[in-house]
Amino acid sequence: MAISVAIVGSGPAGFYSAEALLKSGANVAIDIIDCLPTPYGLIRSGVAPDHAKTKNVARAYEKIALDERVRFFGNVEIGRDIAVSAMRDLYDVVVLAVGASRDRDLGIPGSELEGVVGVAGFVGWYNGHPDFRDLAPPLDTENVVVIGIGNVAVDVARVLTKTPAEMAGTDIADYASTVIFGSPIRAVHMAGRRGPLEARFTNVELREMGRLEDCAPIVDPKALPKEVTGEHSERDRRLIERNLATLREFVSIEPGKRSKRVHFDFFSNPVEILGNTNVEAVKFERTIVENGRAVGTGKFFEIPCGLVIPAIGYYSQAIEGVPFDERAGRAANKDGFIDDGFYCVGWIKRGPSGVIGSNKPDGTRAAELILESFPRGDKPGRRAFEALLAEKNIRAVSFADWQKIDAAEIANAGPGAPRRKFTRIADMLTVLEEG
Ligand code: NAP
């Protein structure tokens, strides 16, 4: 009998695991399960709406989903609708590919104030994720502080400052573009606790910030070192040099008529968020970097703002039945192995770092581990899973169903946009009832 495999999570890590198993030539029956009716995880709800090219990778995932050995079950949440332990009873192999959906805690006084909005929710909001469509971030403010200088921080700063024309060909949620374009935002401050040498953004993403129609990058030249110091691999050194060169170019950009600013505030460690009930400012301590670490100088300053978005990295949601490493915020695992017949890939395995392609080796490794364990193919898998769904009255969404939702989203798109996403699960299911 085929080895029954349940992959929980249909983002890149899930699909690359499926692909590696299919390519291995082993006799497998793979079920990819997602809590949303829509597949592709962060490709749909994490990648910025104006990065359409990045989303094209979904076409490769579609091919995998259409393989006759693969089935997609959307709208089923493992850990809520069906326990992890039940899945392990039903399938020879369970692979967790659920990513990291929570925000890392900023852990400074004032983090609980109204107007502090974690980036996981904020990105989900502008990307039309059903869990975050009602987030209502307070964008009736001129100043926004984004904490962190990684690629997610850059995504947020860019989406907040692009013009309607620049966002016209994107799939940003309508409600989000309405609020963003109607907001009085004049300045986005991206605050890094360390300096430009330690910034986590990549150069392509950084360079985009110098080409915005109505927004100028602001960099204090005094924050830029003359050369790259410290221990770095050759590759990292080249990347840092490119970033430094780009930041130097930013110094010489004349804002001209551009009405908005993105400030690169390096050496700024947030120590408190100020306000009574709502955020009014962020208090920072000026830092210097010693041996790669941010060290406080005892000098403090404040940036007034009405919205703070900590973009300081993600954290995986603990799931019952999955041993969890609280400190690292991911499943307790050894190179992807959790327990016999139980594996993990992607951010739940290694934490929230790396690009989409970084998930590919995870999938390859998981397939190797799985096949090295010689699973016998003696558990019922799909047949029993479908029976359980029926027993629990769960309306699972198949890949053919998703294709209908997809077609409806594309048909509903505004001029120039690739799609208009449904942002309520009920609306997605209505499409299926109608046709
Ligand atoms: P990240 O790259 O790890 O950056 C997190 C940032 O938050 C860093 O600047 C970090 O500073 C800062 N930070 C962490 N804890 C902090 C604290 N307590 N106080 C102040 N600052 C703090 O994470 P990310 O931006 O969430 O990105 C996650 C992964 O997705 C990355 O690998 C990223 O490249 C990838 N991604 C890629 C793209 C793209 O390719 N276009 C887009 C989005 C995301 P320290 O360095 O000092 O810790």
CSV table of C-alpha atoms and ligand atoms in Angstrom, one decimal:
chain,number,residue,atom,x,y,z
A,1,MET,CA,0.0,0.0,0.0
A,2,ALA,CA,1.1,3.6,-0.6
A,3,ILE,CA,2.7,5.4,2.3
A,4,SER,CA,0.0,7.8,3.6
A,5,VAL,CA,1.5,11.3,4.3
A,6,ALA,CA,-0.3,14.2,5.8
A,7,ILE,CA,1.4,17.6,5.3
A,8,VAL,CA,-0.1,20.2,7.6
A,9,GLY,CA,0.3,23.6,6.0
A,10,SER,CA,0.3,24.5,2.3
A,11,GLY,CA,2.9,27.2,2.2
A,12,PRO,CA,6.3,26.8,0.5
A,13,ALA,CA,7.7,24.4,3.1
A,14,GLY,CA,4.6,22.1,2.7
A,15,PHE,CA,4.8,22.1,-1.1
A,16,TYR,CA,8.5,21.5,-1.3
A,17,SER,CA,8.1,18.5,1.1
A,18,ALA,CA,5.4,17.1,-1.2
A,19,GLU,CA,7.6,17.7,-4.2
A,20,ALA,CA,10.6,15.9,-2.7
A,21,LEU,CA,8.5,12.9,-1.8
A,22,LEU,CA,6.9,12.8,-5.2
A,23,LYS,CA,10.3,13.0,-6.9
A,24,SER,CA,11.7,10.3,-4.6
A,25,GLY,CA,9.8,7.7,-6.6
A,26,ALA,CA,8.4,6.2,-3.4
A,27,ASN,CA,4.8,5.0,-3.5
A,28,VAL,CA,3.1,7.9,-1.6
A,29,ALA,CA,-0.4,9.3,-1.2
A,30,ILE,CA,0.0,12.9,0.0
A,31,ASP,CA,-2.7,15.0,1.6
A,32,ILE,CA,-1.9,18.7,2.1
A,33,ILE,CA,-4.1,20.2,4.7
A,34,ASP,CA,-4.6,23.9,5.4
A,35,CYS,CA,-6.7,25.8,8.0
A,36,LEU,CA,-7.7,28.3,5.3
A,37,PRO,CA,-9.8,27.4,2.2
A,38,THR,CA,-6.9,29.0,0.2
A,39,PRO,CA,-3.5,27.3,-0.4
A,40,TYR,CA,0.1,28.8,-0.5
A,41,GLY,CA,0.5,30.2,3.1
A,42,LEU,CA,2.8,33.2,3.1
A,43,ILE,CA,2.9,33.4,-0.7
A,44,ARG,CA,-0.7,34.6,-0.5
A,45,SER,CA,-0.8,36.3,2.9
A,46,GLY,CA,2.8,37.2,3.7
A,47,VAL,CA,4.5,38.3,0.5
A,48,ALA,CA,3.9,42.0,-0.1
A,49,PRO,CA,1.0,42.7,-2.5
A,50,ASP,CA,3.3,44.7,-4.8
A,51,HIS,CA,5.7,41.8,-5.2
A,52,ALA,CA,3.7,40.0,-7.8
A,53,LYS,CA,6.7,38.2,-9.3
A,54,THR,CA,7.6,36.5,-6.1
A,55,LYS,CA,4.1,35.1,-6.0
A,56,ASN,CA,4.5,33.4,-9.4
A,57,VAL,CA,6.2,30.5,-7.5
A,58,ALA,CA,2.6,29.4,-6.7
A,59,ARG,CA,2.4,28.1,-10.3
A,60,ALA,CA,4.9,25.5,-9.4
A,61,TYR,CA,3.0,24.6,-6.3
A,62,GLU,CA,-0.2,24.2,-8.4
A,63,LYS,CA,1.5,21.6,-10.5
A,64,ILE,CA,2.3,19.6,-7.4
A,65,ALA,CA,-1.2,19.9,-6.1
A,66,LEU,CA,-2.5,18.6,-9.4
A,67,ASP,CA,-0.4,15.5,-9.2
A,68,GLU,CA,-2.7,12.5,-9.0
A,69,ARG,CA,-1.0,11.3,-5.8
A,70,VAL,CA,-1.8,14.6,-4.0
A,71,ARG,CA,-5.0,16.0,-2.5
A,72,PHE,CA,-5.6,19.3,-1.0
A,73,PHE,CA,-7.9,19.7,2.0
A,74,GLY,CA,-8.5,23.4,2.9
A,75,ASN,CA,-10.6,24.8,5.7
A,76,VAL,CA,-9.5,22.1,8.1
A,77,GLU,CA,-7.5,23.2,11.1
A,78,ILE,CA,-5.3,20.6,12.7
A,79,GLY,CA,-5.0,21.2,16.4
A,80,ARG,CA,-8.5,22.6,16.5
A,81,ASP,CA,-10.9,20.6,14.2
A,82,ILE,CA,-8.8,17.5,14.4
A,83,ALA,CA,-6.1,16.7,17.0
A,84,VAL,CA,-2.5,16.1,16.0
A,85,SER,CA,-2.6,12.8,17.8
A,86,ALA,CA,-5.6,11.7,15.7
A,87,MET,CA,-3.6,12.6,12.5
A,88,ARG,CA,-0.7,10.5,13.7
A,89,ASP,CA,-3.1,7.6,14.2
A,90,LEU,CA,-4.5,8.0,10.7
A,91,TYR,CA,-1.3,8.6,8.7
A,92,ASP,CA,2.0,6.8,8.4
A,93,VAL,CA,3.7,10.1,8.2
A,94,VAL,CA,2.7,13.6,9.4
A,95,VAL,CA,4.8,16.6,8.3
A,96,LEU,CA,4.2,19.9,10.1
A,97,ALA,CA,4.6,22.9,7.8
A,98,VAL,CA,2.6,25.5,9.7
A,99,GLY,CA,5.1,28.3,9.7
A,100,ALA,CA,5.3,31.0,12.4
A,101,SER,CA,2.1,33.0,12.6
A,102,ARG,CA,2.6,34.9,15.9
A,103,ASP,CA,4.7,38.0,16.6
A,104,ARG,CA,7.8,37.8,18.7
A,105,ASP,CA,7.1,39.8,21.9
A,106,LEU,CA,8.7,43.2,22.1
A,107,GLY,CA,8.7,43.0,25.9
A,108,ILE,CA,9.1,46.7,26.7
A,109,PRO,CA,6.7,48.8,28.9
A,110,GLY,CA,3.8,50.2,26.8
A,111,SER,CA,3.7,47.3,24.4
A,112,GLU,CA,0.1,46.7,25.4
A,113,LEU,CA,-1.1,50.3,24.4
A,114,GLU,CA,-3.7,50.8,21.7
A,115,GLY,CA,-1.9,51.5,18.5
A,116,VAL,CA,0.9,48.9,18.9
A,117,VAL,CA,0.1,46.5,16.1
A,118,GLY,CA,2.2,43.4,15.6
A,119,VAL,CA,3.5,42.9,12.1
A,120,ALA,CA,2.0,39.5,11.6
A,121,GLY,CA,-1.4,41.0,12.0
A,122,PHE,CA,-0.6,44.1,10.0
A,123,VAL,CA,0.8,42.2,7.0
A,124,GLY,CA,-2.2,39.8,7.2
A,125,TRP,CA,-4.5,42.8,7.2
A,126,TYR,CA,-3.2,44.4,4.0
A,127,ASN,CA,-3.0,41.0,2.4
A,128,GLY,CA,-6.7,40.2,3.1
A,129,HIS,CA,-6.1,37.3,5.6
A,130,PRO,CA,-9.5,36.4,7.0
A,131,ASP,CA,-8.1,36.4,10.6
A,132,PHE,CA,-6.9,40.0,10.3
A,133,ARG,CA,-9.4,41.8,8.0
A,134,ASP,CA,-11.0,43.5,11.0
A,135,LEU,CA,-7.7,44.6,12.6
A,136,ALA,CA,-8.4,48.3,12.1
A,137,PRO,CA,-4.8,49.6,12.6
A,138,PRO,CA,-5.0,53.3,13.6
A,139,LEU,CA,-3.6,54.9,10.5
A,140,ASP,CA,-5.1,58.3,11.2
A,141,THR,CA,-1.6,59.5,12.1
A,142,GLU,CA,1.2,61.4,10.4
A,143,ASN,CA,3.9,59.3,12.0
A,144,VAL,CA,4.4,55.6,12.1
A,145,VAL,CA,7.3,53.8,13.8
A,146,VAL,CA,8.3,50.4,12.5
A,147,ILE,CA,10.6,48.6,14.9
A,148,GLY,CA,13.2,46.4,13.1
A,149,ILE,CA,15.3,46.7,10.0
A,150,GLY,CA,14.6,43.4,8.3
A,151,ASN,CA,12.8,42.7,5.0
A,152,VAL,CA,9.3,42.6,6.7
A,153,ALA,CA,9.9,46.1,8.1
A,154,VAL,CA,10.9,47.3,4.6
A,155,ASP,CA,7.7,45.7,3.1
A,156,VAL,CA,5.6,47.6,5.6
A,157,ALA,CA,7.3,50.9,5.1
A,158,ARG,CA,6.9,50.6,1.3
A,159,VAL,CA,3.3,49.5,1.4
A,160,LEU,CA,2.5,52.5,3.7
A,161,THR,CA,4.2,55.0,1.4
A,162,LYS,CA,3.5,53.9,-2.2
A,163,THR,CA,1.0,56.0,-4.1
A,164,PRO,CA,-2.4,54.6,-5.5
A,165,ALA,CA,-0.8,54.5,-8.9
A,166,GLU,CA,2.1,52.4,-7.6
A,167,MET,CA,-0.3,50.0,-5.9
A,168,ALA,CA,-2.8,49.8,-8.7
A,169,GLY,CA,-1.6,46.6,-10.2
A,170,THR,CA,-1.5,44.7,-6.9
A,171,ASP,CA,-3.8,42.5,-4.9
A,172,ILE,CA,-3.8,44.6,-1.7
A,173,ALA,CA,-7.1,44.3,0.1
A,174,ASP,CA,-9.5,47.1,-0.9
A,175,TYR,CA,-10.3,48.0,2.7
A,176,ALA,CA,-6.5,48.4,3.4
A,177,SER,CA,-5.7,50.5,0.4
A,178,THR,CA,-8.7,52.8,1.2
A,179,VAL,CA,-7.4,53.4,4.7
A,180,ILE,CA,-3.8,53.7,3.7
A,181,PHE,CA,-4.4,56.1,0.9
A,182,GLY,CA,-6.8,58.1,3.0
A,183,SER,CA,-4.3,58.4,5.9
A,184,PRO,CA,-2.3,61.5,6.7
A,185,ILE,CA,1.0,59.6,7.0
A,186,ARG,CA,4.0,61.8,6.3
A,187,ALA,CA,6.8,59.8,7.9
A,188,VAL,CA,7.6,56.2,8.6
A,189,HIS,CA,10.5,55.6,10.9
A,190,MET,CA,12.3,52.3,10.6
A,191,ALA,CA,14.2,51.9,13.8
A,192,GLY,CA,17.1,49.5,14.1
A,193,ARG,CA,18.7,48.8,17.5
A,194,ARG,CA,22.0,48.1,15.6
A,195,GLY,CA,23.6,49.8,12.6
A,196,PRO,CA,23.6,49.6,8.8
A,197,LEU,CA,26.3,46.8,9.0
A,198,GLU,CA,23.9,44.6,11.0
A,199,ALA,CA,20.7,45.5,9.1
A,200,ARG,CA,18.8,42.4,8.0
A,201,PHE,CA,17.2,43.7,4.8
A,202,THR,CA,18.5,42.5,1.5
A,203,ASN,CA,19.7,44.9,-1.2
A,204,VAL,CA,17.0,44.5,-3.8
A,205,GLU,CA,14.4,45.4,-1.2
A,206,LEU,CA,16.5,48.3,0.2
A,207,ARG,CA,17.0,49.8,-3.3
A,208,GLU,CA,13.3,49.9,-3.9
A,209,MET,CA,13.0,52.4,-1.1
A,210,GLY,CA,15.0,54.9,-3.2
A,211,ARG,CA,12.6,54.7,-6.2
A,212,LEU,CA,9.3,55.5,-4.6
A,213,GLU,CA,7.2,58.1,-6.4
A,214,ASP,CA,6.1,60.2,-3.5
A,215,CYS,CA,8.4,59.1,-0.7
A,216,ALA,CA,12.1,59.9,0.0
A,217,PRO,CA,14.5,57.8,2.0
A,218,ILE,CA,16.2,59.8,4.8
A,219,VAL,CA,19.6,58.5,6.1
A,220,ASP,CA,21.9,60.3,8.5
A,221,PRO,CA,25.3,60.1,6.9
A,222,LYS,CA,26.9,60.1,10.3
A,223,ALA,CA,25.3,56.6,10.9
A,224,LEU,CA,27.2,55.2,7.9
A,225,PRO,CA,30.6,53.7,8.5
A,226,LYS,CA,33.3,54.3,5.9
A,227,GLU,CA,33.9,50.6,5.4
A,228,VAL,CA,32.7,47.2,6.4
A,229,THR,CA,34.3,46.0,9.7
A,230,GLY,CA,33.9,42.8,11.7
A,231,GLU,CA,34.0,39.1,10.8
A,232,HIS,CA,31.8,38.2,7.8
A,233,SER,CA,31.7,35.6,5.2
A,234,GLU,CA,32.7,36.8,1.7
A,235,ARG,CA,29.1,36.7,0.6
A,236,ASP,CA,27.8,38.6,3.6
A,237,ARG,CA,30.5,41.2,3.2
A,238,ARG,CA,29.5,41.8,-0.4
A,239,LEU,CA,25.8,42.1,0.6
A,240,ILE,CA,26.7,44.6,3.4
A,241,GLU,CA,28.9,46.6,1.0
A,242,ARG,CA,26.0,46.8,-1.4
A,243,ASN,CA,23.6,48.0,1.3
A,244,LEU,CA,26.1,50.6,2.4
A,245,ALA,CA,26.5,51.9,-1.1
A,246,THR,CA,22.7,52.1,-1.5
A,247,LEU,CA,22.4,53.9,1.8
A,248,ARG,CA,25.1,56.4,0.7
A,249,GLU,CA,23.1,57.0,-2.5
A,250,PHE,CA,20.0,57.7,-0.3
A,251,VAL,CA,21.9,60.4,1.6
A,252,SER,CA,22.3,62.3,-1.7
A,253,ILE,CA,18.6,61.9,-2.8
A,254,GLU,CA,16.9,65.3,-2.8
A,255,PRO,CA,13.3,64.8,-1.4
A,256,GLY,CA,12.1,67.5,-3.9
A,257,LYS,CA,8.4,67.5,-4.1
A,258,ARG,CA,7.9,64.1,-2.5
A,259,SER,CA,5.5,64.4,0.4
A,260,LYS,CA,6.5,61.4,2.5
A,261,ARG,CA,9.7,60.3,4.2
A,262,VAL,CA,11.0,56.9,5.3
A,263,HIS,CA,13.6,57.5,8.0
A,264,PHE,CA,16.3,54.9,8.5
A,265,ASP,CA,16.9,55.3,12.2
A,266,PHE,CA,19.9,53.2,13.0
A,267,PHE,CA,21.4,52.7,16.5
A,268,SER,CA,17.9,53.2,18.1
A,269,ASN,CA,16.8,50.7,20.7
A,270,PRO,CA,13.2,51.0,21.8
A,271,VAL,CA,12.9,51.1,25.6
A,272,GLU,CA,9.4,52.2,26.2
A,273,ILE,CA,6.2,53.0,24.3
A,274,LEU,CA,4.6,56.1,25.7
A,275,GLY,CA,1.0,57.1,26.0
A,276,ASN,CA,-2.0,56.8,28.2
A,277,THR,CA,-4.4,54.4,26.5
A,278,ASN,CA,-3.1,55.1,22.9
A,279,VAL,CA,0.4,55.3,21.6
A,280,GLU,CA,1.8,58.8,21.6
A,281,ALA,CA,5.6,58.2,21.1
A,282,VAL,CA,8.3,55.6,21.3
A,283,LYS,CA,11.3,56.3,23.6
A,284,PHE,CA,14.6,55.0,22.3
A,285,GLU,CA,18.0,54.7,23.7
A,286,ARG,CA,20.9,55.6,21.4
A,287,THR,CA,23.2,52.6,21.0
A,288,ILE,CA,26.6,51.8,19.8
A,289,VAL,CA,27.5,48.4,18.4
A,290,GLU,CA,30.3,46.5,20.2
A,291,ASN,CA,31.3,43.0,19.1
A,292,GLY,CA,28.1,42.9,17.1
A,293,ARG,CA,25.9,43.7,20.1
A,294,ALA,CA,23.8,46.9,20.7
A,295,VAL,CA,25.0,48.7,23.8
A,296,GLY,CA,23.1,51.5,25.3
A,297,THR,CA,24.8,54.9,25.6
A,298,GLY,CA,22.5,56.4,28.3
A,299,LYS,CA,21.2,59.0,25.8
A,300,PHE,CA,17.5,58.8,25.1
A,301,PHE,CA,15.2,60.4,22.6
A,302,GLU,CA,11.5,60.1,21.6
A,303,ILE,CA,9.7,59.8,18.2
A,304,PRO,CA,6.1,60.9,18.4
A,305,CYS,CA,3.7,58.6,16.5
A,306,GLY,CA,0.2,57.2,16.5
A,307,LEU,CA,1.0,53.7,15.3
A,308,VAL,CA,3.9,51.4,16.2
A,309,ILE,CA,4.5,48.2,14.2
A,310,PRO,CA,7.1,45.9,15.8
A,311,ALA,CA,8.5,43.9,12.9
A,312,ILE,CA,11.0,42.0,15.0
A,313,GLY,CA,10.5,38.5,13.8
A,314,TYR,CA,7.9,35.8,14.1
A,315,TYR,CA,7.1,33.0,16.6
A,316,SER,CA,5.3,29.7,15.9
A,317,GLN,CA,2.0,29.0,17.6
A,318,ALA,CA,2.3,26.0,20.0
A,319,ILE,CA,0.0,23.2,19.0
A,320,GLU,CA,-1.3,20.5,21.3
A,321,GLY,CA,0.5,17.3,20.6
A,322,VAL,CA,3.6,19.0,19.3
A,323,PRO,CA,6.6,19.3,21.7
A,324,PHE,CA,7.5,23.0,21.7
A,325,ASP,CA,10.8,24.8,22.2
A,326,GLU,CA,9.4,27.9,24.0
A,327,ARG,CA,12.7,29.9,23.9
A,328,ALA,CA,13.2,29.4,20.2
A,329,GLY,CA,9.5,29.6,19.3
A,330,ARG,CA,9.4,26.5,17.2
A,331,ALA,CA,8.7,22.8,17.4
A,332,ALA,CA,11.3,20.9,19.4
A,333,ASN,CA,13.0,18.8,16.7
A,334,LYS,CA,16.3,17.4,15.5
A,335,ASP,CA,16.9,18.4,11.9
A,336,GLY,CA,13.2,18.1,11.2
A,337,PHE,CA,12.6,14.9,13.2
A,338,ILE,CA,10.0,15.3,16.0
A,339,ASP,CA,9.1,11.7,16.7
A,340,ASP,CA,8.6,8.4,14.8
A,341,GLY,CA,6.5,9.2,11.7
A,342,PHE,CA,6.4,12.9,12.7
A,343,TYR,CA,8.5,15.6,11.1
A,344,CYS,CA,8.6,19.4,10.6
A,345,VAL,CA,9.8,21.7,7.9
A,346,GLY,CA,10.1,25.4,7.3
A,347,TRP,CA,9.7,28.0,10.0
A,348,ILE,CA,8.2,25.7,12.5
A,349,LYS,CA,11.4,23.6,12.2
A,350,ARG,CA,14.1,26.3,12.1
A,351,GLY,CA,12.5,29.5,13.1
A,352,PRO,CA,11.5,32.5,11.0
A,353,SER,CA,14.4,33.2,8.7
A,354,GLY,CA,15.4,32.8,5.1
A,355,VAL,CA,13.6,33.3,1.8
A,356,ILE,CA,11.0,31.1,0.0
A,357,GLY,CA,13.7,29.0,-1.6
A,358,SER,CA,15.2,28.2,1.9
A,359,ASN,CA,12.3,25.8,2.4
A,360,LYS,CA,13.4,23.6,-0.5
A,361,PRO,CA,16.3,21.9,1.4
A,362,ASP,CA,13.9,21.4,4.3
A,363,GLY,CA,11.5,19.5,2.1
A,364,THR,CA,14.4,17.4,0.6
A,365,ARG,CA,15.7,16.6,4.1
A,366,ALA,CA,12.3,15.6,5.4
A,367,ALA,CA,11.8,13.3,2.4
A,368,GLU,CA,15.2,11.7,3.1
A,369,LEU,CA,14.4,11.2,6.8
A,370,ILE,CA,11.0,9.8,6.0
A,371,LEU,CA,12.3,7.3,3.5
A,372,GLU,CA,15.2,6.3,5.7
A,373,SER,CA,12.7,5.2,8.3
A,374,PHE,CA,11.1,2.7,5.9
A,375,PRO,CA,7.4,3.6,6.7
A,376,ARG,CA,5.3,0.5,6.0
A,377,GLY,CA,2.1,2.1,4.5
A,378,ASP,CA,-0.1,0.3,7.0
A,379,LYS,CA,-2.2,3.2,8.2
A,380,PRO,CA,-5.5,4.1,6.4
A,381,GLY,CA,-4.6,7.7,5.6
A,382,ARG,CA,-7.0,9.6,3.3
A,383,ARG,CA,-9.9,7.2,3.4
A,384,ALA,CA,-10.1,7.4,7.2
A,385,PHE,CA,-9.4,11.2,7.2
A,386,GLU,CA,-12.3,11.8,4.8
A,387,ALA,CA,-14.5,9.7,7.0
A,388,LEU,CA,-13.5,11.7,10.1
A,389,LEU,CA,-14.2,15.0,8.2
A,390,ALA,CA,-17.7,13.7,7.4
A,391,GLU,CA,-18.3,12.6,10.9
A,392,LYS,CA,-17.3,16.0,12.2
A,393,ASN,CA,-19.3,17.7,9.6
A,394,ILE,CA,-16.3,19.7,8.3
A,395,ARG,CA,-16.7,21.2,4.9
A,396,ALA,CA,-13.2,20.7,3.5
A,397,VAL,CA,-12.2,22.6,0.4
A,398,SER,CA,-10.6,20.6,-2.4
A,399,PHE,CA,-8.1,21.9,-4.9
A,400,ALA,CA,-10.8,22.0,-7.6
A,401,ASP,CA,-12.8,24.1,-5.1
A,402,TRP,CA,-9.9,26.4,-4.6
A,403,GLN,CA,-9.6,26.8,-8.4
A,404,LYS,CA,-13.2,28.1,-8.4
A,405,ILE,CA,-12.4,30.6,-5.7
A,406,ASP,CA,-9.3,31.6,-7.6
A,407,ALA,CA,-11.2,32.1,-10.8
A,408,ALA,CA,-13.8,34.2,-9.0
A,409,GLU,CA,-11.1,36.3,-7.4
A,410,ILE,CA,-9.5,36.9,-10.8
A,411,ALA,CA,-12.9,37.7,-12.4
A,412,ASN,CA,-13.5,40.2,-9.6
A,413,ALA,CA,-10.2,42.0,-10.0
A,414,GLY,CA,-10.2,45.8,-10.4
A,415,PRO,CA,-8.5,47.4,-13.5
A,416,GLY,CA,-4.9,46.2,-13.8
A,417,ALA,CA,-5.0,44.1,-10.6
A,418,PRO,CA,-4.3,40.4,-10.6
A,419,ARG,CA,-7.2,39.5,-8.4
A,420,ARG,CA,-9.6,40.8,-5.7
A,421,LYS,CA,-9.2,38.5,-2.8
A,422,PHE,CA,-12.1,37.2,-0.7
A,423,THR,CA,-11.2,38.1,2.8
A,424,ARG,CA,-14.0,36.2,4.6
A,425,ILE,CA,-14.1,32.4,4.7
A,426,ALA,CA,-17.9,32.5,4.4
A,427,ASP,CA,-17.6,34.4,1.1
A,428,MET,CA,-15.2,31.8,-0.3
A,429,LEU,CA,-17.6,29.0,0.6
A,430,THR,CA,-20.5,30.9,-1.0
A,431,VAL,CA,-18.6,30.8,-4.3
A,432,LEU,CA,-18.6,27.0,-4.0
A,433,GLU,CA,-22.3,26.8,-3.1
A,434,GLU,CA,-23.1,29.0,-6.1
A,435,GLY,CA,-21.3,27.1,-8.7
B,1,NAP,P1,14.5,39.5,10.5
B,1,NAP,O1,15.2,39.6,9.2
B,1,NAP,O2,15.0,38.6,11.5
B,1,NAP,O3,14.6,41.1,11.1
B,1,NAP,C1,14.1,41.3,12.4
B,1,NAP,C2,14.6,42.7,12.8
B,1,NAP,O4,14.0,43.0,14.0
B,1,NAP,C3,16.1,42.9,12.9
B,1,NAP,O5,16.5,44.2,12.5
B,1,NAP,C4,16.3,42.7,14.4
B,1,NAP,O6,17.4,43.4,14.9
B,1,NAP,C5,15.1,43.4,14.9
B,1,NAP,N1,14.7,43.0,16.3
B,1,NAP,C6,14.5,41.8,16.8
B,1,NAP,N2,14.2,41.9,18.1
B,1,NAP,C7,14.2,43.2,18.4
B,1,NAP,C8,13.9,43.9,19.6
B,1,NAP,N3,13.6,43.2,20.7
B,1,NAP,N4,14.0,45.2,19.6
B,1,NAP,C9,14.3,45.9,18.5
B,1,NAP,N5,14.6,45.3,17.3
B,1,NAP,C10,14.5,43.9,17.3
B,1,NAP,O7,13.0,39.2,10.4
B,1,NAP,P2,11.8,39.7,9.4
B,1,NAP,O8,12.0,41.0,8.8
B,1,NAP,O9,10.6,39.3,10.1
B,1,NAP,O10,12.0,38.6,8.2
B,1,NAP,C11,11.9,37.2,8.4
B,1,NAP,C12,12.5,36.5,7.2
B,1,NAP,O11,11.7,36.6,6.1
B,1,NAP,C13,13.9,37.0,6.8
B,1,NAP,O12,14.7,35.9,6.5
B,1,NAP,C14,13.6,37.9,5.6
B,1,NAP,O13,14.7,38.1,4.8
B,1,NAP,C15,12.4,37.1,5.0
B,1,NAP,N6,11.7,38.0,4.1
B,1,NAP,C16,12.1,38.2,2.9
B,1,NAP,C17,11.4,39.1,2.0
B,1,NAP,C18,12.0,39.3,0.6
B,1,NAP,O14,12.9,38.6,0.2
B,1,NAP,N7,11.5,40.3,-0.1
B,1,NAP,C19,10.3,39.8,2.5
B,1,NAP,C20,9.9,39.6,3.8
B,1,NAP,C21,10.6,38.7,4.6
B,1,NAP,P3,18.7,42.5,15.3
B,1,NAP,O15,19.4,42.2,14.1
B,1,NAP,O16,19.5,43.5,16.1
B,1,NAP,O17,18.2,41.3,16.1
